[in-house]
mmCIF file of N, CA and C in Angstrom:
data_model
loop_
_atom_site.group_PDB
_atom_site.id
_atom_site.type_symbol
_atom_site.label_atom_id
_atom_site.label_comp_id
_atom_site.label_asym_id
_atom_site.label_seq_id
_atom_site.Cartn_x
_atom_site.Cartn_y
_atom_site.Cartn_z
ATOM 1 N N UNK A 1 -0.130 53.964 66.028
ATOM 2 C CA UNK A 1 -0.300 53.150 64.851
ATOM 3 C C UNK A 1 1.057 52.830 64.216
ATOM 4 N N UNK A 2 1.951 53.576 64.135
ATOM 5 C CA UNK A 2 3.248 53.098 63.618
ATOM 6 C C UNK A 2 4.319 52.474 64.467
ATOM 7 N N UNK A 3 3.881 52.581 65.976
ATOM 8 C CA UNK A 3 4.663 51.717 66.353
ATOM 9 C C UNK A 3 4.265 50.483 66.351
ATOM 10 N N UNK A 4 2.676 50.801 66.547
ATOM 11 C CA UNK A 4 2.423 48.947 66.164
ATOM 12 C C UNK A 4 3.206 48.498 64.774
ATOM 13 N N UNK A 5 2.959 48.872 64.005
ATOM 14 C CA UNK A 5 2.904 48.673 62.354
ATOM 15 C C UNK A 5 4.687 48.298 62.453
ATOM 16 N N UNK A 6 5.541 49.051 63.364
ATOM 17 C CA UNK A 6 6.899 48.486 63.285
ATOM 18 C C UNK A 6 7.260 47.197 64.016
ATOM 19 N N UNK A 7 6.785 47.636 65.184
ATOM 20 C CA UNK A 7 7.156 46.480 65.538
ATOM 21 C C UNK A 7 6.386 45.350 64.691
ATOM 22 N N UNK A 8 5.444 44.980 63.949
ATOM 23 C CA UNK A 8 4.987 43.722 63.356
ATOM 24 C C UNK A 8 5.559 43.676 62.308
ATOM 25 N N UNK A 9 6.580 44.395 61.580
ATOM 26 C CA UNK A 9 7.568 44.776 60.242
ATOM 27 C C UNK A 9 8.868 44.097 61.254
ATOM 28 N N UNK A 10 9.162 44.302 62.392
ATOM 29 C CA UNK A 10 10.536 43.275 63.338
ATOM 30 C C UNK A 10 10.012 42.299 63.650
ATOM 31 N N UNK A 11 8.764 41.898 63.768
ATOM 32 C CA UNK A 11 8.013 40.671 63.960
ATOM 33 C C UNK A 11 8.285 39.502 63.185
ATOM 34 N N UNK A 12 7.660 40.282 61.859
ATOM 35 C CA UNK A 12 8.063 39.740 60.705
ATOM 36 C C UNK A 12 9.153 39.245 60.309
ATOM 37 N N UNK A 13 9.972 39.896 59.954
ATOM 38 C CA UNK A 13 11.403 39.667 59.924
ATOM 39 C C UNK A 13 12.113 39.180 60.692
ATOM 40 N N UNK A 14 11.826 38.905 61.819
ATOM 41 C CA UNK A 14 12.555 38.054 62.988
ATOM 42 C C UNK A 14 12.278 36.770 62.432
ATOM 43 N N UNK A 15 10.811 36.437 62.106
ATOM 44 C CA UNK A 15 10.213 35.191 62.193
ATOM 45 C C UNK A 15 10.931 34.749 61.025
ATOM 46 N N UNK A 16 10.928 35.210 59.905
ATOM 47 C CA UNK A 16 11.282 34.806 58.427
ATOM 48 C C UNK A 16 12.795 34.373 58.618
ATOM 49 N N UNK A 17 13.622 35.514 59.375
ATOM 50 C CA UNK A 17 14.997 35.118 59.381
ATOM 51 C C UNK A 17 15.127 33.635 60.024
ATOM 52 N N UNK A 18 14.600 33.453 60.986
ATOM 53 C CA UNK A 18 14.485 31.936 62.116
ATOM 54 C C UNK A 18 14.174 30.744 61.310
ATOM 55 N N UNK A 19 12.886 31.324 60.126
ATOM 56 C CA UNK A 19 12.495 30.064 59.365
ATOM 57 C C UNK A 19 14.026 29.967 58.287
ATOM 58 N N UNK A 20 14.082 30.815 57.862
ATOM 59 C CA UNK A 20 15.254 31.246 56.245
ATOM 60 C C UNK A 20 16.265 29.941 57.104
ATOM 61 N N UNK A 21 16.639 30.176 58.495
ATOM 62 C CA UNK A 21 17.982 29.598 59.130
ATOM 63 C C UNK A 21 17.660 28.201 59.876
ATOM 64 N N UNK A 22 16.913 27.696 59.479
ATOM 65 C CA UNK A 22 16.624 26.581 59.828
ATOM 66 C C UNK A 22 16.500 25.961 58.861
ATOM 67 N N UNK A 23 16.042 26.426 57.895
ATOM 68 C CA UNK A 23 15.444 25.648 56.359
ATOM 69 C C UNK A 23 17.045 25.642 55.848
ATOM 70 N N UNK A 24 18.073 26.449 56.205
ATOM 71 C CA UNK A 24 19.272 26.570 55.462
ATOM 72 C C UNK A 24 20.103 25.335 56.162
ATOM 73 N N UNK A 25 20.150 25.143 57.537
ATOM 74 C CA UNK A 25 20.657 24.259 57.928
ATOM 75 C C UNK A 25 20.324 22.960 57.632
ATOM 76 N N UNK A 26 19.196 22.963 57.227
ATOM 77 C CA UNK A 26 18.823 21.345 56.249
ATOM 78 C C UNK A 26 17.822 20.567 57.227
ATOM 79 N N UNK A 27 17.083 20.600 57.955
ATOM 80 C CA UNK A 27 16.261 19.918 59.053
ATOM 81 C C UNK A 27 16.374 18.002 58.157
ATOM 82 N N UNK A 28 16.149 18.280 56.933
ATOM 83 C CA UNK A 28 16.181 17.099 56.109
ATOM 84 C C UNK A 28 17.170 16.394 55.762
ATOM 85 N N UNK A 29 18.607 17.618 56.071
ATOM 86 C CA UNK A 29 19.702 17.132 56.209
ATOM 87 C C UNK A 29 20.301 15.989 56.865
ATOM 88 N N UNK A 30 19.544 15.625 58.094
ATOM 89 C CA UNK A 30 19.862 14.513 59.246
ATOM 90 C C UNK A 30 19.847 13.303 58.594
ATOM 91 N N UNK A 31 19.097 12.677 57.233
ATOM 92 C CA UNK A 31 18.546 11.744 57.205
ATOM 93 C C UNK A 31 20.129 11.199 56.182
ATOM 94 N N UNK A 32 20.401 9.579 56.760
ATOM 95 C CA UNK A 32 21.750 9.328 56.092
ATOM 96 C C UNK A 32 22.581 8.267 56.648
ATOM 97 N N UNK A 33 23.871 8.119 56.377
ATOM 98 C CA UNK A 33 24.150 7.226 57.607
ATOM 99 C C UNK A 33 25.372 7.759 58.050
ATOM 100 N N UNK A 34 26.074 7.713 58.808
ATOM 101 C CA UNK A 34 27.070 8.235 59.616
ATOM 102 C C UNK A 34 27.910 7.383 60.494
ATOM 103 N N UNK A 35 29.297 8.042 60.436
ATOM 104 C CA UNK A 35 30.036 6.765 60.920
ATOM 105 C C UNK A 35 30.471 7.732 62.170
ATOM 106 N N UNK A 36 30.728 7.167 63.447
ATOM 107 C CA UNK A 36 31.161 8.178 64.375
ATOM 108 C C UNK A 36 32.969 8.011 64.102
ATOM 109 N N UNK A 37 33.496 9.147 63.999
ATOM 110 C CA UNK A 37 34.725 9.278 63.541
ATOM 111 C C UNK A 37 35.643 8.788 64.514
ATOM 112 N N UNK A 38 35.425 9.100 65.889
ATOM 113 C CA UNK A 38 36.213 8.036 67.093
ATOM 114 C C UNK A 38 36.429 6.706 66.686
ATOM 115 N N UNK A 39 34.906 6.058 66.444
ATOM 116 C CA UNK A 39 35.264 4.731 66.520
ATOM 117 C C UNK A 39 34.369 4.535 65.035
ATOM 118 N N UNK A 40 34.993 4.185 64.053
ATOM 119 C CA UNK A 40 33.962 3.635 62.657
ATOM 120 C C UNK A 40 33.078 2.321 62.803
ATOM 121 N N UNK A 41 33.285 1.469 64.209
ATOM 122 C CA UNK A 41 32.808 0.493 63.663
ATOM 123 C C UNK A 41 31.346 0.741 64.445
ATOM 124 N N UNK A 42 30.965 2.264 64.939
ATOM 125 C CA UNK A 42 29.955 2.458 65.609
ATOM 126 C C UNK A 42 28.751 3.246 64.490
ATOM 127 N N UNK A 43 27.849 3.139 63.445
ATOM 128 C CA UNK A 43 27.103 3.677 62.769
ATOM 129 C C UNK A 43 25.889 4.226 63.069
ATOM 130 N N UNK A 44 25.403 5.649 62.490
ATOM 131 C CA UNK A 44 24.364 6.041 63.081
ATOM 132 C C UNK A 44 23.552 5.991 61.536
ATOM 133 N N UNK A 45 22.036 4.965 61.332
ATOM 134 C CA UNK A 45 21.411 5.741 60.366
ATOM 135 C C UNK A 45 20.413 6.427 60.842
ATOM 136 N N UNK A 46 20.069 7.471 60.227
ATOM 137 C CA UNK A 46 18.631 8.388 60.365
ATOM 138 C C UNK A 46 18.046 8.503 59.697
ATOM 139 N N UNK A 47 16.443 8.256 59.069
ATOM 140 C CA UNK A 47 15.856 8.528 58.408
ATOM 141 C C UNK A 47 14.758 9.530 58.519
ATOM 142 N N UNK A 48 14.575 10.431 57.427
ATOM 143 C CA UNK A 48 13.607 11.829 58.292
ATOM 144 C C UNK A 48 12.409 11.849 57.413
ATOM 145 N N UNK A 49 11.192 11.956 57.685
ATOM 146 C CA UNK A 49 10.182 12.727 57.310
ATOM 147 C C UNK A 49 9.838 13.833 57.406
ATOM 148 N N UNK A 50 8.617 14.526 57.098
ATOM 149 C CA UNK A 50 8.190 15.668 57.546
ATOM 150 C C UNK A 50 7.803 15.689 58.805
ATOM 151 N N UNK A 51 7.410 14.463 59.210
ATOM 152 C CA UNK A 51 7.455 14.895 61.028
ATOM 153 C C UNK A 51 7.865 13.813 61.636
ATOM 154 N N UNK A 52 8.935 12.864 61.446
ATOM 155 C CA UNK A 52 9.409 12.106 61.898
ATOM 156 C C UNK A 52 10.695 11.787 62.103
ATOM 157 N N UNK A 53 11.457 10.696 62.857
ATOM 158 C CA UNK A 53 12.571 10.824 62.469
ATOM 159 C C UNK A 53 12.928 8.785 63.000
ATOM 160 N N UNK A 54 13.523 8.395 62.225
ATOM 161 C CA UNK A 54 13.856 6.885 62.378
ATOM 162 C C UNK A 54 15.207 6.976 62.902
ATOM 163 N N UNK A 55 15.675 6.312 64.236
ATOM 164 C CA UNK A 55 17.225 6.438 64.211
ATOM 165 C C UNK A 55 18.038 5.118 64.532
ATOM 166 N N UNK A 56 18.866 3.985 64.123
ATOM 167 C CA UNK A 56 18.991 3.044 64.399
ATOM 168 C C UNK A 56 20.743 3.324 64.410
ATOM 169 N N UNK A 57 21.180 2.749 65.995
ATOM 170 C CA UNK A 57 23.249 2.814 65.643
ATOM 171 C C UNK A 57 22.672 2.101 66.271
ATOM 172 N N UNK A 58 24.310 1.448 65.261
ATOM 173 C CA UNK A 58 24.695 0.251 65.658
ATOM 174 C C UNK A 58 26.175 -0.122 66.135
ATOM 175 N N UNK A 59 26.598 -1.294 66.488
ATOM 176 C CA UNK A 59 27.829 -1.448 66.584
ATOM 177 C C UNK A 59 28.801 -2.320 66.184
ATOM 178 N N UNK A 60 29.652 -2.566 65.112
ATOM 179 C CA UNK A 60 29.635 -4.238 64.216
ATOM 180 C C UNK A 60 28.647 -4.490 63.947
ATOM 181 N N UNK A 61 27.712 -3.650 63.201
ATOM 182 C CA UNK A 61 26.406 -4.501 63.089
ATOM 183 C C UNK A 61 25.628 -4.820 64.295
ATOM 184 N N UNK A 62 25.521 -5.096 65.144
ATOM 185 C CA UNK A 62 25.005 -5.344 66.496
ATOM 186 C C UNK A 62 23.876 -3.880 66.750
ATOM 187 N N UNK A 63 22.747 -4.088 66.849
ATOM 188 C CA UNK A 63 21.953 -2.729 67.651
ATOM 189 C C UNK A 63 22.196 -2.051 68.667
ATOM 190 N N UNK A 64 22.369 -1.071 68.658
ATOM 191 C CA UNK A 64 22.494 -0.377 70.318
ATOM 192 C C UNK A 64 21.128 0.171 70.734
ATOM 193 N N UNK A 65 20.559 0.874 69.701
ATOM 194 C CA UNK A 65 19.880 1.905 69.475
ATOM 195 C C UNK A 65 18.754 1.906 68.788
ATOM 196 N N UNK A 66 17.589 2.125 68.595
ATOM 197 C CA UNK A 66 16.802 1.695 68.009
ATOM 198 C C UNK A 66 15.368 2.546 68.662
ATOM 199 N N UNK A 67 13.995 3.562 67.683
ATOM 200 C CA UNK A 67 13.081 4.139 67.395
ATOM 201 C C UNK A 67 12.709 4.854 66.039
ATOM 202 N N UNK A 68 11.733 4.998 66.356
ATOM 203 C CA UNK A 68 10.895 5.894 65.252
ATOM 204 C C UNK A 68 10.087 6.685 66.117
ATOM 205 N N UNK A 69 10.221 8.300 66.174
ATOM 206 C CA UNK A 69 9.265 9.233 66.874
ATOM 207 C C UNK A 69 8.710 10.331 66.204
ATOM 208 N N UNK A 70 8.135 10.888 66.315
ATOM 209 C CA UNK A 70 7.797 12.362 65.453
ATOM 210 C C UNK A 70 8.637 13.168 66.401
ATOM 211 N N UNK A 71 8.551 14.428 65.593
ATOM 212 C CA UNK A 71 9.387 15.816 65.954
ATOM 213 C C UNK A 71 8.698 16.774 66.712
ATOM 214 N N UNK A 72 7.344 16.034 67.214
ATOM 215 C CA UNK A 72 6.678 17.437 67.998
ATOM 216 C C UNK A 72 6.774 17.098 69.508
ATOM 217 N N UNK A 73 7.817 16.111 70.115
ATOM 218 C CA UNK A 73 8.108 16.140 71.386
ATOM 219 C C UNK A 73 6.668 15.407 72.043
ATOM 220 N N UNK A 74 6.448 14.575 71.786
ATOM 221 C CA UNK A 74 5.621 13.244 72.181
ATOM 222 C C UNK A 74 6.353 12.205 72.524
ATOM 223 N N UNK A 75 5.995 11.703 73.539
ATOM 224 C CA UNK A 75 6.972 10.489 73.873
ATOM 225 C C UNK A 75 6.717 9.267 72.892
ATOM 226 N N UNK A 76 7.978 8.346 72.591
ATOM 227 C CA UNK A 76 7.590 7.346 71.619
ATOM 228 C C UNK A 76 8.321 5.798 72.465
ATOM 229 N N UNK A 77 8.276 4.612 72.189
ATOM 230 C CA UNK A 77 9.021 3.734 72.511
ATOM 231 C C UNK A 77 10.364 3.695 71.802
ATOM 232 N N UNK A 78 11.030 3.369 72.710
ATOM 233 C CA UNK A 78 12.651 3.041 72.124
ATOM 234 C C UNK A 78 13.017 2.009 72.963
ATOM 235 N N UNK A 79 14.419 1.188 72.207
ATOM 236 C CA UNK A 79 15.275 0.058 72.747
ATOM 237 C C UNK A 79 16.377 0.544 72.986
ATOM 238 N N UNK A 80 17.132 0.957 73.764
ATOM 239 C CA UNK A 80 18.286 1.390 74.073
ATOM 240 C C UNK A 80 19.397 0.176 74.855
ATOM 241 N N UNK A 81 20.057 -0.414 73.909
ATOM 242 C CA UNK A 81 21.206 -1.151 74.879
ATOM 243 C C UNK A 81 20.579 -2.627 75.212
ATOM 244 N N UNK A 82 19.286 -3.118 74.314
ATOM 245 C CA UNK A 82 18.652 -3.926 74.680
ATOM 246 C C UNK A 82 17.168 -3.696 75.716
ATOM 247 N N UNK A 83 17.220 -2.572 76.393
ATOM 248 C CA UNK A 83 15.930 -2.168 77.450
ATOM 249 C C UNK A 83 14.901 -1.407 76.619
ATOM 250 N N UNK A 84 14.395 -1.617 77.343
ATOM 251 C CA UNK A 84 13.359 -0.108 76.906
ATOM 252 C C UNK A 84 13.185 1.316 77.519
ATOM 253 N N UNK A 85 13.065 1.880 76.667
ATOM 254 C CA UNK A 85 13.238 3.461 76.519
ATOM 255 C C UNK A 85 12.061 3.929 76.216
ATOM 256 N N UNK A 86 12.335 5.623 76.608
ATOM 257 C CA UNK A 86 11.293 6.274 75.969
ATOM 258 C C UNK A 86 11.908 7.487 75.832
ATOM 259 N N UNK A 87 11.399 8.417 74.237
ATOM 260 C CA UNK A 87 12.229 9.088 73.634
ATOM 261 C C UNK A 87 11.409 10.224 73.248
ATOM 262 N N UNK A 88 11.507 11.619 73.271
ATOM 263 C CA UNK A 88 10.761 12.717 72.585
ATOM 264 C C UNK A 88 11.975 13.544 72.418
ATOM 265 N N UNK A 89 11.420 13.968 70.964
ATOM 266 C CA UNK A 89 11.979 14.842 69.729
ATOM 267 C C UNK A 89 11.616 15.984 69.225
ATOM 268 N N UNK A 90 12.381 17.262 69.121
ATOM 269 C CA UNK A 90 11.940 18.013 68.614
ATOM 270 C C UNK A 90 13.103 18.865 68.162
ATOM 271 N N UNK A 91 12.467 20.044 67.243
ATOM 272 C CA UNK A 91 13.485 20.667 66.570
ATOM 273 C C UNK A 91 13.684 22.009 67.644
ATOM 274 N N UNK A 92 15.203 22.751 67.761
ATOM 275 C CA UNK A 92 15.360 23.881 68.572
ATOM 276 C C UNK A 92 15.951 24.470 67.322
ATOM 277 N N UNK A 93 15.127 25.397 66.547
ATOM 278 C CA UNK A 93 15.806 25.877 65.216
ATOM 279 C C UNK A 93 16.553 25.086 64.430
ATOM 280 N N UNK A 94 17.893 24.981 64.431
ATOM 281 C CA UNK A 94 18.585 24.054 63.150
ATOM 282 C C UNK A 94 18.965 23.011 64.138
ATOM 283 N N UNK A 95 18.928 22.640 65.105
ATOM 284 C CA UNK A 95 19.329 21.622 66.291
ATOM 285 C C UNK A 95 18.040 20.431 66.725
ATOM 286 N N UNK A 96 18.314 19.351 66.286
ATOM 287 C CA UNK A 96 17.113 18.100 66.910
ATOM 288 C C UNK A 96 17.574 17.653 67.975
ATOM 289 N N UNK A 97 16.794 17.808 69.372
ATOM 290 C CA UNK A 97 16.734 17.590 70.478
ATOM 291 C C UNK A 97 16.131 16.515 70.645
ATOM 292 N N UNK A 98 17.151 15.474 71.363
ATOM 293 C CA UNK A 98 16.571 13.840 71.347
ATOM 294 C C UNK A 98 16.859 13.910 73.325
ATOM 295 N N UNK A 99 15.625 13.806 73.988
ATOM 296 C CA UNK A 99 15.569 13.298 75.482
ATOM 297 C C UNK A 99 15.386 11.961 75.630
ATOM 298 N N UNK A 100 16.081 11.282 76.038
ATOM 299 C CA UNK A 100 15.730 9.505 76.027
ATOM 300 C C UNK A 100 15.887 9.405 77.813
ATOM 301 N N UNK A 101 14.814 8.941 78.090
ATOM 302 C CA UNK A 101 14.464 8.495 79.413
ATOM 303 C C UNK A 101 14.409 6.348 79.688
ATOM 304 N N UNK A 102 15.847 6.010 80.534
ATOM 305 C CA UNK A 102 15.984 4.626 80.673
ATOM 306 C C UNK A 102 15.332 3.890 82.274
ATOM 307 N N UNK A 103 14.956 4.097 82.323
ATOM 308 C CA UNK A 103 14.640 3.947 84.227
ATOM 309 C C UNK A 103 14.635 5.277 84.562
ATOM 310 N N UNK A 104 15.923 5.452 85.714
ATOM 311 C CA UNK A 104 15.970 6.582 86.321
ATOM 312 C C UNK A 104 16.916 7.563 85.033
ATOM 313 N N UNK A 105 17.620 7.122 84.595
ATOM 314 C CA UNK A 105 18.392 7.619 83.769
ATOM 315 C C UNK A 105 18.020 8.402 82.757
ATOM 316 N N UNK A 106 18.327 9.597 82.330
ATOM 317 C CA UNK A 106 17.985 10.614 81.576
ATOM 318 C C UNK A 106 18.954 10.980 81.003
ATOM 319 N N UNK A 107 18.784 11.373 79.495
ATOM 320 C CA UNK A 107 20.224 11.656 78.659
ATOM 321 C C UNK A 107 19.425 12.872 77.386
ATOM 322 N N UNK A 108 20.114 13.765 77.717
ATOM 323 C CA UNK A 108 19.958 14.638 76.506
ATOM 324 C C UNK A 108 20.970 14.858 75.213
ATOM 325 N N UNK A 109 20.317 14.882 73.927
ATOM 326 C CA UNK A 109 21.445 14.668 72.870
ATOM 327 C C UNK A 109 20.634 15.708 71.870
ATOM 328 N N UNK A 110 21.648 16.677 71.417
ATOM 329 C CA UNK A 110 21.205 17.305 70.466
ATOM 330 C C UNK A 110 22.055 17.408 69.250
ATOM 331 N N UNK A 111 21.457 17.083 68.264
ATOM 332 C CA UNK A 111 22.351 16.325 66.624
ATOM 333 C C UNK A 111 22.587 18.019 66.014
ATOM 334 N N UNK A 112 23.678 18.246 65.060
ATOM 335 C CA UNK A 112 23.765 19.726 64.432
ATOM 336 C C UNK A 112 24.510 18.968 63.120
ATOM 337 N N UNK A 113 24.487 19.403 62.507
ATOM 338 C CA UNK A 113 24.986 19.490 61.072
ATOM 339 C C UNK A 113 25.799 20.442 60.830
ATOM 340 N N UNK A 114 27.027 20.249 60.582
ATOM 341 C CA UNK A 114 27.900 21.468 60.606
ATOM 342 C C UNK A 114 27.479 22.043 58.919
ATOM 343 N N UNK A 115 28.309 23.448 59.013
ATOM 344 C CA UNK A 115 28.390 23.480 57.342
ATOM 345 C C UNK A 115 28.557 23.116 56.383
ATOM 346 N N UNK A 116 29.555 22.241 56.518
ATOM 347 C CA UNK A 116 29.815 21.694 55.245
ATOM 348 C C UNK A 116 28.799 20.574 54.942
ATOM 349 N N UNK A 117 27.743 19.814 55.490
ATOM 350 C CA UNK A 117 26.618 18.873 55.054
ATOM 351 C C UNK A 117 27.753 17.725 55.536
ATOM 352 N N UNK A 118 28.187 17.238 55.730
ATOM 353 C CA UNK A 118 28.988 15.867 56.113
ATOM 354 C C UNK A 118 29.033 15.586 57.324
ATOM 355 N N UNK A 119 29.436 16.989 58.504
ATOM 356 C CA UNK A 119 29.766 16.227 59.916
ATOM 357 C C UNK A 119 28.255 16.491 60.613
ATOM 358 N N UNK A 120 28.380 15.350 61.094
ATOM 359 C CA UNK A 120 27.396 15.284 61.770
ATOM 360 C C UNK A 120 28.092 15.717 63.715
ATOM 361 N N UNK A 121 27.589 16.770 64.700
ATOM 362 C CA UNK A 121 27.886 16.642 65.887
ATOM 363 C C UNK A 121 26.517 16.168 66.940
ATOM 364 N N UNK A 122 26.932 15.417 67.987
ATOM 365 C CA UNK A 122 26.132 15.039 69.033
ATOM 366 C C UNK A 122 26.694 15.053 70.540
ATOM 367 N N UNK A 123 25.998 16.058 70.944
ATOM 368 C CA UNK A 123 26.019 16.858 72.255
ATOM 369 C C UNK A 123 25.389 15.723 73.199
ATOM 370 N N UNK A 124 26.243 15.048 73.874
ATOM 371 C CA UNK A 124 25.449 13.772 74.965
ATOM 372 C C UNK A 124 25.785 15.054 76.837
ATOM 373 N N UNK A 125 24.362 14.904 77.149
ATOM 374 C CA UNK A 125 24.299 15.590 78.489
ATOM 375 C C UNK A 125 23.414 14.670 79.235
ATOM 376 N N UNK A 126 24.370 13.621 80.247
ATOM 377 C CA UNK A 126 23.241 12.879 81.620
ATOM 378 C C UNK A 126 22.731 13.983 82.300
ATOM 379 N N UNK A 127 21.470 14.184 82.594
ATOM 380 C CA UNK A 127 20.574 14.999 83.433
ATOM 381 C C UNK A 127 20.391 14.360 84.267
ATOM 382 N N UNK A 128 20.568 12.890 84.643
ATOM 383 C CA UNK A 128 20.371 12.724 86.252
ATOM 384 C C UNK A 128 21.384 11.118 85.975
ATOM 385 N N UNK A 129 21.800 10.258 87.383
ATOM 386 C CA UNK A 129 22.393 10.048 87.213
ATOM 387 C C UNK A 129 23.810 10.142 86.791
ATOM 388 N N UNK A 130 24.745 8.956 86.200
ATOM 389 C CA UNK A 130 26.157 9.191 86.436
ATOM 390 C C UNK A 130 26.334 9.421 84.926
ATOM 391 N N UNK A 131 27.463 9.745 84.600
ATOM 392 C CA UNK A 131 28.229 10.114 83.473
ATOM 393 C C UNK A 131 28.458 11.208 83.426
ATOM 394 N N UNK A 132 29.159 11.775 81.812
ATOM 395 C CA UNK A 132 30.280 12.996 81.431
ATOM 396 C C UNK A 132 29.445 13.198 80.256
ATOM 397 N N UNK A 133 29.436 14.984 80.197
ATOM 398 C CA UNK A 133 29.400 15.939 78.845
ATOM 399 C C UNK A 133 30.215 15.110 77.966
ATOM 400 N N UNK A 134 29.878 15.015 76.669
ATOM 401 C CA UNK A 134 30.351 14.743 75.704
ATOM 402 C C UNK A 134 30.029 15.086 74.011
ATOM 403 N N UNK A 135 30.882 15.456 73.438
ATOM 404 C CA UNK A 135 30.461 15.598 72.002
ATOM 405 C C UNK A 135 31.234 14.441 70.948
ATOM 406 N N UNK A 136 30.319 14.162 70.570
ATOM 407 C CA UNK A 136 30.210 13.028 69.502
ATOM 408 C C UNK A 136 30.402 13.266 67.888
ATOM 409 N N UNK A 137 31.128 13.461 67.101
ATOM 410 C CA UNK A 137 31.569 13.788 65.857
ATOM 411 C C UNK A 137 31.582 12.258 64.972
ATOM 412 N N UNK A 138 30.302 12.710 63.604
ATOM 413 C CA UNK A 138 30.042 11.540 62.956
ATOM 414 C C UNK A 138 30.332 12.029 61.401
ATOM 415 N N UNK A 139 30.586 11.245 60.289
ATOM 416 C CA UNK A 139 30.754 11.780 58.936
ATOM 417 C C UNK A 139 29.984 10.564 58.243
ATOM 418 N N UNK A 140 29.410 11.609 56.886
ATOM 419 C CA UNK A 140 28.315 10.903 56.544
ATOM 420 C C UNK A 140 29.088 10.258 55.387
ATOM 421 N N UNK A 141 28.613 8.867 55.192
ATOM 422 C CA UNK A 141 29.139 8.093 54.182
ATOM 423 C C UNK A 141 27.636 7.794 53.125
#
């Protein structure tokens, strides 16, 4: 009986700490607009709900990018680059995991919010097909 009773007292407390550190990192934090610091004339806005997330970059004004999906990892339509896409979202603790599938092409991107609430980072990983690891550093205006 008390080892049950402990371990559901580390149960507990595991779970609470995971929620405490996710809720601290701001999940609501994402929503904003962002300039990628490489190049400014490339903008990311995001807009967030409770289970959604809107994301439109652009470039000079020009679209690159373009959906609206929920966060429970359902596939949604997207425009990527002018084509069509398809995109599922979800949260990995304080990290939103964006999979965008173009044809054969597969790209994983996961957005973080550093501490200070301003930089925005984005982790670009091709899973099939050509390209390079990359991290993407954006500041919110």
């Amino acid at each position: 009986m008390r080892v049950t009773a402990a371990i559901l007292v580390l149960l507990s407390l595991f779970t609470y700490r995971l929620v405490a550190s996710t809720d601290a990192a701001g999940k609501s934090g994402f929503s904003g607009r962002w300039a990628l610091q490489q190049d400014d004339s490339v903008e990311l806005v995001l807009e967030q709900t409770s289970d959604s997330i809107q994301l439109r970059e652009t470039k000079s004004g020009a679209v690159r990018t373009e959906y609206t999906c929920n966060t429970r990892g359902k596939e949604c339509p997207a425009k990527d680059e002018g084509h069509s896409a398809k995109v599922s979202l979800w949260f990995n603790g304080p990290k939103l995991v964006e999979i965008m599938a173009k044809g054969h092409e597969v790209t994983r991107r996961r957005y973080s919010i550093a501490n200070d609430g301003v930089t925005l980072r984005v982790e670009v990983s091709p899973m099939s097909g050509v390209g390079k690891n990359e991290t993407l550093v954006y500041t919110r205006h």
